[in-house]
XYZ file of C-alpha atoms in Angstrom:
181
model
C 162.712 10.453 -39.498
C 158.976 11.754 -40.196
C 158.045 11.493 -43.576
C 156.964 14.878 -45.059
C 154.137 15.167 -48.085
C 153.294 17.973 -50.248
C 149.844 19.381 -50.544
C 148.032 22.452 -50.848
C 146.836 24.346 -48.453
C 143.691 23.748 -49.031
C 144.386 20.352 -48.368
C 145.347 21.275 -44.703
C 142.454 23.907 -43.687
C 139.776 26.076 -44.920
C 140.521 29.483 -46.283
C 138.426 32.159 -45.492
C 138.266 35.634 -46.671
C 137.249 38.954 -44.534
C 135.081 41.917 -44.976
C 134.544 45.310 -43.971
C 130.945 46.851 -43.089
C 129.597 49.504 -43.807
C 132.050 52.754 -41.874
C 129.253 55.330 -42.573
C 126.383 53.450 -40.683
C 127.125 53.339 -37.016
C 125.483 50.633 -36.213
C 128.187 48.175 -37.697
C 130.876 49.437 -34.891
C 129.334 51.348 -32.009
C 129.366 49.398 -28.468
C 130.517 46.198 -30.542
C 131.965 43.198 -28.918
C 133.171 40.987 -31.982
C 136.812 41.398 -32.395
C 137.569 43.084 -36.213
C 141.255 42.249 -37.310
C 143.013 44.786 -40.088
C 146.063 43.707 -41.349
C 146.855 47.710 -39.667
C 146.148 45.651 -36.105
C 149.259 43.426 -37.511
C 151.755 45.905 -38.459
C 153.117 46.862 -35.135
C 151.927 43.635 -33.546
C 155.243 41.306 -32.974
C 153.637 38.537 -30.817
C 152.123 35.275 -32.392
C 148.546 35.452 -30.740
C 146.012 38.172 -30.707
C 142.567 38.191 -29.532
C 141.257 42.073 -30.751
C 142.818 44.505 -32.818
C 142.198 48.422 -32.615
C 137.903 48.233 -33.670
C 135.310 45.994 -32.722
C 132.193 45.323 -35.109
C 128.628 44.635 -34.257
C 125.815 41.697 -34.593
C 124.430 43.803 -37.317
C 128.065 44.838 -38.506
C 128.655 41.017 -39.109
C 125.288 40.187 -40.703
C 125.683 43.043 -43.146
C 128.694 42.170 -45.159
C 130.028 38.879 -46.093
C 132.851 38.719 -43.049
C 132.463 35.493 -40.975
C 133.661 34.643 -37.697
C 136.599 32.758 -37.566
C 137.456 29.954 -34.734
C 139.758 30.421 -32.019
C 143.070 28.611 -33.717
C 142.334 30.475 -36.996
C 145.735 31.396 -38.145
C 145.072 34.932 -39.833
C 147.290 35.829 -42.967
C 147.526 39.465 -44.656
C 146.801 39.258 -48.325
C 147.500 42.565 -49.354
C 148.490 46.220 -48.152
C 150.824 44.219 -47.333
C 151.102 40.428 -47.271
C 152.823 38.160 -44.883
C 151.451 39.269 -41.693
C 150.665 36.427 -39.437
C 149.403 35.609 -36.315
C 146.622 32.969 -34.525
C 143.518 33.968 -32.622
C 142.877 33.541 -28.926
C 139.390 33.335 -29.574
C 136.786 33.921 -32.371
C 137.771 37.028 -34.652
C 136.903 38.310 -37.835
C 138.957 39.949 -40.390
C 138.821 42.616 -42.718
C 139.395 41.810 -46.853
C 142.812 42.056 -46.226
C 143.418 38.586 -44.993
C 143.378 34.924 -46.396
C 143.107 33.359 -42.588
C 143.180 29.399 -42.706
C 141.091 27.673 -40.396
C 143.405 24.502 -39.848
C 142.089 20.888 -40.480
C 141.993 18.672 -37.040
C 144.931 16.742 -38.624
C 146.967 20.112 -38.304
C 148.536 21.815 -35.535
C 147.584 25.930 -35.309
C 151.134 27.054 -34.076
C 152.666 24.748 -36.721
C 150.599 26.363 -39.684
C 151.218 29.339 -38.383
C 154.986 28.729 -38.800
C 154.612 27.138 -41.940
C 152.875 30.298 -43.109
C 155.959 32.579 -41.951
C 157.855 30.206 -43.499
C 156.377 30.512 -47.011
C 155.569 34.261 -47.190
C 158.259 35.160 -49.798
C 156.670 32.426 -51.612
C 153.056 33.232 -52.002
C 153.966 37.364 -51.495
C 155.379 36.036 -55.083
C 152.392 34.716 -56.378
C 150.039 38.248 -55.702
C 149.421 40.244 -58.602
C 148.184 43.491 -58.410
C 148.725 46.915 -60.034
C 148.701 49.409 -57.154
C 149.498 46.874 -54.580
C 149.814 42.881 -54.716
C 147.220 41.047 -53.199
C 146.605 37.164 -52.854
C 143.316 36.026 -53.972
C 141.596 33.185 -52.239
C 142.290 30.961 -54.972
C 145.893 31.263 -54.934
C 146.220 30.696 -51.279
C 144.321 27.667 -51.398
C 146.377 26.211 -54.586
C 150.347 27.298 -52.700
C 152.129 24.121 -52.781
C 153.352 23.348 -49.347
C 155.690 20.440 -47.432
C 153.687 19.219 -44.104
C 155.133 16.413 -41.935
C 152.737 13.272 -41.628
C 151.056 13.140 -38.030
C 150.365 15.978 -35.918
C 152.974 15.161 -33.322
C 155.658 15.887 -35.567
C 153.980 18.921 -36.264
C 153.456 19.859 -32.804
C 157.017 18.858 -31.800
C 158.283 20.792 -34.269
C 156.360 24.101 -33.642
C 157.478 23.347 -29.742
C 160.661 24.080 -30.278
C 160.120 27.303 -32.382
C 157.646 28.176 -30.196
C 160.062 27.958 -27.101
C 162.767 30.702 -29.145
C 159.775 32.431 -29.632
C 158.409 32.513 -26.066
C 162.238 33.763 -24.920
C 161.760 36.290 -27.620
C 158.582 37.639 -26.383
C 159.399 37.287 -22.417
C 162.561 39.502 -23.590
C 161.013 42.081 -25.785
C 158.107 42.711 -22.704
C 161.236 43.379 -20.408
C 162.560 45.637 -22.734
C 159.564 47.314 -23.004
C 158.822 47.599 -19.204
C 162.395 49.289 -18.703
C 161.592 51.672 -21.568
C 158.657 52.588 -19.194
């Protein structure tokens, strides 16, 4: 039996915030390549990996707020309007402010944080505050109190299996929607 540890989750990966440039100056968006995430991009999307959502952003888009771009692997994580969306990039994104993403540690499997993330939504969608609408600050994600098996092979055999169920899931719902068509 794997022994399991608690830890934050800063303790497992990076957390890293988004940002939103400038939507008055063209120059942020027009002809970019970079993909932009929104946790919008997220609320219809019912598949575990992305790679773009609905906008791209520029060079000069990227240079003139504080978003960064995120690693392929980056498991991306709504904060706010609302939180609990979750999903893992194909390839280097960035995000908007809406989204706590976690950049895992090498020790950590992607598709297993990712699951782990699902897994504890309730719990830190408990910990936003928030008049209007509850958000998670960066410093509460990185303090959530998590349980992570030792060794990333119990990780990864673990997210295998889910990941299988999920893979039927997704093979069936893209049949579905081809016979809709």
């Amino acid at each position: 039996m794997a022994e399991w540890i608690e830890c934050k989750i800063s303790d497992i990966g990076t957390v890293v915030g988004g940002a939103t440039p400038a939507t008055k100056n063209p120059e942020n968006y027009e002809n970019g390549t970079i993909p932009w995430i929104t946790p919008k991009d997220l609320s219809t999307f019912n598949r575990r990996y992305i790679e773009h959502g609905e906008r791209n952003i520029t060079e000069i888009g990227l240079k003139s707020c504080s978003a960064q771009l995120l690693p392929k692997d980056v498991v991306l994580f709504s904060s706010r309007a609302p939180i609990g969306y979750v999903a893992i990039a194909t390839n280097e994104v960035c995000t908007n402010q809406g989204f706590k993403s976690v950049v895992p540690n090498e020790n950590i499997d992607p598709l297993f944080l990712y699951y782990l993330l699902k897994y504890n939504k309730n719990k830190i969608e408990g910990m936003g505050s928030g008049t209007t609408f509850k958000e998670v600050s960066g410093n509460t994600m990185k303090n959530i109190v998590v349980s992570v098996p030792i060794g990333k092979k119990v990780q990864e055999r673990i997210s295998s299996i889910l990941g299988s169920i999920d893979d039927k899931i997704e093979l069936n719902e893209s049949i579905n929607n081809n016979l809709a068509a």
